[in-house]
mmCIF file of C-alpha atoms in Angstrom:
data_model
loop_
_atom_site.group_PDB
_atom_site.id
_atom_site.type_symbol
_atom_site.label_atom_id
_atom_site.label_comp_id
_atom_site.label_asym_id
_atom_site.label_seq_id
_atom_site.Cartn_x
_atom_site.Cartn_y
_atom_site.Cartn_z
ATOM 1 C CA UNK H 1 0.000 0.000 0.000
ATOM 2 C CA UNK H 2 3.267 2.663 0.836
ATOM 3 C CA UNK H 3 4.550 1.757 -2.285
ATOM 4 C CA UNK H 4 0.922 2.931 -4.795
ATOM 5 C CA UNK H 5 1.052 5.759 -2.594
ATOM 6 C CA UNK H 6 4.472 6.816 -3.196
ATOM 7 C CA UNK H 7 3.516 5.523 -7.425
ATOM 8 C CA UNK H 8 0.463 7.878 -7.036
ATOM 9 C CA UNK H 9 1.996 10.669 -5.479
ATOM 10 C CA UNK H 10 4.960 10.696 -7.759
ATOM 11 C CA UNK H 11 2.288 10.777 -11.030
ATOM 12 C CA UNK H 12 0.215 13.442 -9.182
ATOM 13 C CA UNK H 13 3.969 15.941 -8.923
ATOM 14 C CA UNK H 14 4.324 14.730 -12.701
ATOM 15 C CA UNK H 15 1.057 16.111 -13.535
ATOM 16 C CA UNK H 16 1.473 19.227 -11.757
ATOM 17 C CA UNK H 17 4.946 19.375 -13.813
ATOM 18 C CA UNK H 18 3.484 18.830 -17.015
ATOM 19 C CA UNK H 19 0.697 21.450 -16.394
ATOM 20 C CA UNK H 20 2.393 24.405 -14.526
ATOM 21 C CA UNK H 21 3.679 25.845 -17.591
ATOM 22 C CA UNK H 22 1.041 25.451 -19.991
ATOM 23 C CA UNK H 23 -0.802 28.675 -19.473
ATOM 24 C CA UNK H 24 -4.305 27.632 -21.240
ATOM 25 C CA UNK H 25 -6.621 24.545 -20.538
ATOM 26 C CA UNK H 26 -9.675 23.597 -22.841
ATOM 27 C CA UNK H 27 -12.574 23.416 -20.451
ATOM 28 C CA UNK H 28 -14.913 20.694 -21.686
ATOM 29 C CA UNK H 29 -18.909 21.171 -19.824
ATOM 30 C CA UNK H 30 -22.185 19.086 -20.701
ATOM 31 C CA UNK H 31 -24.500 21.542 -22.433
ATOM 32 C CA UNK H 32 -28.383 21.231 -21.166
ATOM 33 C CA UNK H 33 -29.482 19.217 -24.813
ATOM 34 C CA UNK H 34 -25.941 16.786 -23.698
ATOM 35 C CA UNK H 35 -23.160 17.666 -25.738
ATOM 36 C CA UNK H 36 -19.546 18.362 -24.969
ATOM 37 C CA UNK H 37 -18.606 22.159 -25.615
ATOM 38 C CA UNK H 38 -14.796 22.936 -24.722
ATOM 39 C CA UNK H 39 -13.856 26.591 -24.478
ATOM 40 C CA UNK H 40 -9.999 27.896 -23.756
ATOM 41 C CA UNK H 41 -9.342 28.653 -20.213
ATOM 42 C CA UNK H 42 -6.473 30.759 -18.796
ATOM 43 C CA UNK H 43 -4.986 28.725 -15.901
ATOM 44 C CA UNK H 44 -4.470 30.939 -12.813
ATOM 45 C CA UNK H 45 -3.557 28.768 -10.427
ATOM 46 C CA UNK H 46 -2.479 24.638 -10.521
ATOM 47 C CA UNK H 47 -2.414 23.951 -6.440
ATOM 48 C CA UNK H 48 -1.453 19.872 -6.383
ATOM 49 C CA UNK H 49 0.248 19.301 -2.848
ATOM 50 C CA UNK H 50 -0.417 17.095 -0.383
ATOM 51 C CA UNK H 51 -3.812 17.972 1.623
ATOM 52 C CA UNK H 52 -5.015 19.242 -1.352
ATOM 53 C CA UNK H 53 -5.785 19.335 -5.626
ATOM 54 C CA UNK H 54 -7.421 22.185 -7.035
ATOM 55 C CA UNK H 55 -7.235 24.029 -10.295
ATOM 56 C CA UNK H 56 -8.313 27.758 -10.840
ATOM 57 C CA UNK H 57 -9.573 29.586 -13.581
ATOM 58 C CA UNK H 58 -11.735 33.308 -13.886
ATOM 59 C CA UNK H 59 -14.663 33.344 -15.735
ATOM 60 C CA UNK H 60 -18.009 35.963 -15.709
ATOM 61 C CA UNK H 61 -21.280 34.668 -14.747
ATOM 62 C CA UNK H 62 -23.296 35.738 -17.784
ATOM 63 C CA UNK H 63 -21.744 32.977 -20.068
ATOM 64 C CA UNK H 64 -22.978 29.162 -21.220
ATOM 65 C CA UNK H 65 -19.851 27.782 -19.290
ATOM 66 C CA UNK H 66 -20.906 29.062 -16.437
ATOM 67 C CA UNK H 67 -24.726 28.092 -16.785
ATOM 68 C CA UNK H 68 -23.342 24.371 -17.944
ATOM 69 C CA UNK H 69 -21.247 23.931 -14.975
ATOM 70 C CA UNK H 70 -24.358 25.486 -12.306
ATOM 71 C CA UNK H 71 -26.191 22.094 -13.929
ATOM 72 C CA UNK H 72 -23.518 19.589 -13.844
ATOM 73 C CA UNK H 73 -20.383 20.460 -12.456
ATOM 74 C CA UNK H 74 -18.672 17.347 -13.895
ATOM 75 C CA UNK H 75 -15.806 18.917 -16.221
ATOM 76 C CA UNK H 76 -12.469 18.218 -18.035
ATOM 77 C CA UNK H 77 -9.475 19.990 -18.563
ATOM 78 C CA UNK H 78 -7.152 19.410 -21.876
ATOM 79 C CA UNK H 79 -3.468 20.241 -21.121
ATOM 80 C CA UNK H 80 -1.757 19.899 -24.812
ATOM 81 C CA UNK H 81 2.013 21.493 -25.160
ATOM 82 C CA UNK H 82 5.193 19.481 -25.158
ATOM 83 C CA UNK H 83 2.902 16.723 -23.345
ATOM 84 C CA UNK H 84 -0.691 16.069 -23.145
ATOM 85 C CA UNK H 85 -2.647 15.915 -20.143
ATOM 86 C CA UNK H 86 -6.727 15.071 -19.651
ATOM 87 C CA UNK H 87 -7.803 15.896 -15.983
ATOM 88 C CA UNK H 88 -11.854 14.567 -15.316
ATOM 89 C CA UNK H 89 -13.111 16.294 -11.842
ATOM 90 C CA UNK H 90 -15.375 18.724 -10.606
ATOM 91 C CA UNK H 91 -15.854 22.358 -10.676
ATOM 92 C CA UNK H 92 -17.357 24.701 -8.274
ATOM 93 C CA UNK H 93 -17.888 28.705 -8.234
ATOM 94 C CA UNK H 94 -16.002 30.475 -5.144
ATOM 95 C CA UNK H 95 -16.186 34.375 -4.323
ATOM 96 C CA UNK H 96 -13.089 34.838 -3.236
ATOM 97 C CA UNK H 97 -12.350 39.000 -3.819
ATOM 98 C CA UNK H 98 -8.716 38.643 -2.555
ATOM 99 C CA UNK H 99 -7.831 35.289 -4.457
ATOM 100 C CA UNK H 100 -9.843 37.354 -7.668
ATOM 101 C CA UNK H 101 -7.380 40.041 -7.535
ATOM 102 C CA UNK H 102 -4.222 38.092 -7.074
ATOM 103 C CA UNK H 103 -5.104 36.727 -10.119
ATOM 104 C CA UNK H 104 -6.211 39.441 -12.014
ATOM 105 C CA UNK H 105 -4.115 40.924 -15.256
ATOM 106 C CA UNK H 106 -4.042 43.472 -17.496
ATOM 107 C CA UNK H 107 -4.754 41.103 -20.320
ATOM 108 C CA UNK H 108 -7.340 39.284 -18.483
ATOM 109 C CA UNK H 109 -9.229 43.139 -17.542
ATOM 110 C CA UNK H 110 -9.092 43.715 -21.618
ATOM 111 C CA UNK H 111 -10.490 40.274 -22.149
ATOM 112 C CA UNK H 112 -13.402 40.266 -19.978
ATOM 113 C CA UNK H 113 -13.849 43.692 -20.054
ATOM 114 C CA UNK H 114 -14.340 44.447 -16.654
ATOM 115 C CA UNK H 115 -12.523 44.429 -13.368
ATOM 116 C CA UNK H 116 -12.044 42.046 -10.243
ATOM 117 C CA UNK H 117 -14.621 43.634 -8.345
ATOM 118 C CA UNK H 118 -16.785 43.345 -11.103
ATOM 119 C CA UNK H 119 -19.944 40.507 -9.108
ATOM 120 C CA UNK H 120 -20.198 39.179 -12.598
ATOM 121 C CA UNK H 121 -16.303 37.587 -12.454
ATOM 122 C CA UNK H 122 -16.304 34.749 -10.621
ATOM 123 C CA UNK H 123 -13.363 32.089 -9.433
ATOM 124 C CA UNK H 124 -13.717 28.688 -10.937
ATOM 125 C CA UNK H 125 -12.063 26.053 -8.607
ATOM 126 C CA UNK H 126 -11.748 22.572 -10.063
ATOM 127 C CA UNK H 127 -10.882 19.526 -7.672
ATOM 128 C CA UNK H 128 -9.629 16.381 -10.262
ATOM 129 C CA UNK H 129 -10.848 13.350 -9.861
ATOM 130 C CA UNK H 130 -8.763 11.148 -12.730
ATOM 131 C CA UNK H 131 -6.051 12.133 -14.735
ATOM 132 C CA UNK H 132 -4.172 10.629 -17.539
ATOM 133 C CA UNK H 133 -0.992 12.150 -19.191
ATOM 134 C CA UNK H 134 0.350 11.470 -22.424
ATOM 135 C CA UNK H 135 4.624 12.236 -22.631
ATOM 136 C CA UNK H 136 4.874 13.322 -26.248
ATOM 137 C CA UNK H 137 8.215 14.553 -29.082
ATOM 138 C CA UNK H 138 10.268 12.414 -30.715
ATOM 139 C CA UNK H 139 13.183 11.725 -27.865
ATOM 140 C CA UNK H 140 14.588 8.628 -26.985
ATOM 141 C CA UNK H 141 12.533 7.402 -24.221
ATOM 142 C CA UNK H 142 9.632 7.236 -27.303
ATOM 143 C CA UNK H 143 11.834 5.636 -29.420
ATOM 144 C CA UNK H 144 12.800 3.123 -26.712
ATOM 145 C CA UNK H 145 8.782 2.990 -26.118
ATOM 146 C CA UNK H 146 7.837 1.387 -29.310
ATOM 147 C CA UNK H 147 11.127 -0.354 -30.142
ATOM 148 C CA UNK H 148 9.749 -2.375 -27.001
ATOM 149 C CA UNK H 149 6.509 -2.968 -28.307
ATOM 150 C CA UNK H 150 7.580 -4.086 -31.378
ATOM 151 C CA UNK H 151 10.262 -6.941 -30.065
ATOM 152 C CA UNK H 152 7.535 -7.974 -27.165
ATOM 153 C CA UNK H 153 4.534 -9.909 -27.396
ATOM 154 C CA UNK H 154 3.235 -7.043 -24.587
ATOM 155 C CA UNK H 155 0.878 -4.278 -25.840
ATOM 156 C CA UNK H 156 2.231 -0.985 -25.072
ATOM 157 C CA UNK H 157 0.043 -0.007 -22.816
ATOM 158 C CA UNK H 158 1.634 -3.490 -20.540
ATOM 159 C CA UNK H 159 4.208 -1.742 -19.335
ATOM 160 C CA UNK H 160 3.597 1.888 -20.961
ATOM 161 C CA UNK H 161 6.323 4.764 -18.951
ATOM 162 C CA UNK H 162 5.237 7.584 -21.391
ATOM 163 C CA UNK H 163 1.524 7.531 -19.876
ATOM 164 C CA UNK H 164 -0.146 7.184 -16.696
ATOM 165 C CA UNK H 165 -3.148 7.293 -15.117
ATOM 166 C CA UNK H 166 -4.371 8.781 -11.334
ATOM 167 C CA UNK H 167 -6.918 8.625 -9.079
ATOM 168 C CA UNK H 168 -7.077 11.729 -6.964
ATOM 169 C CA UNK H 169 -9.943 10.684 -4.753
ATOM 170 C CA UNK H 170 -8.660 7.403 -3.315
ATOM 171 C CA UNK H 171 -7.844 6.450 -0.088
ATOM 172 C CA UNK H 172 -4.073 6.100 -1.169
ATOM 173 C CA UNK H 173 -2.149 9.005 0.252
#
């Protein structure tokens, strides 16, 4: 049991690695009539540490986003750079002035239109549930990767070190 917590820990800080540079997450929500609409979010904050997960984002009230996530909160987040990352979780709305103004930028006042004290901007806090990351570029751990796969009788994903797969919510800590 020490040892999947020290596995799930380690994927959790490779996660966070993967995703702390990567300024801009596609937000996926379920749309009233049940479709999938993804819309590009500005990352403010990636918080992955021990006692807690959470990932923040700004957004205004008066948008479908916003409205999608009030009905089901149930979201993903698309990480794609020099790796890809899918995080599944939850999202919640927090008022959180100080927190609102810490993250607040020029860029993001021209965006939006408005200011941090505007009550229309709102906090968007998502808590992940299950994450899978995807190591990607042509380097020699890849080439290593599939030079395995094709001299083994094991699929890749057997014994697969350029993806994993965590579960934020289990009792493994």
């Amino acid at each position: 049991m020490a040892n999947q917590t020290s596995e799930n820990q380690e994927t959790i800080k490779k996660i966070k690695d993967l995703i702390k540079d990567e300024k801009v997450a596609m937000l996926t929500t379920l749309t009233p009539e049940g479709k999938l609409m993804s819309r590009p979010m500005r990352t403010q904050e990636v918080e992955m540490d021990m006692d807690k997960e959470e990932i923040w984002f700004i957004t205004e009230k008066d948008t479908e986003k916003y409205r999608d996530i009030e009905r089901n909160s149930a979201v993903n987040l698309a990480y794609a750079g020099n790796s890809y990352v899918s995080i599944s979780g939850s999202a919640e709305f927090v008022q959180d002035e100080d927190k609102k103004k810490d993250y607040w930028n020029k860029i993001l006042g021209r965006l939006l239109n408005t200011s941090p004290d505007d009550p229309n901007v709102v906090l968007v806090k998502v808590t992940p549930e299950i994450a899978e990351y995807w190591e990607s570029g042509v380097n020699v751990k890849t080439v290593k990767e599939f030079v395995k796969k094709m001299t083994s009788s094991k699929s890749l994903d057997d014994s697969n070190d350029l993806k994993d797969t965590v579960h934020f919510n289990e009792n493994t800590r």
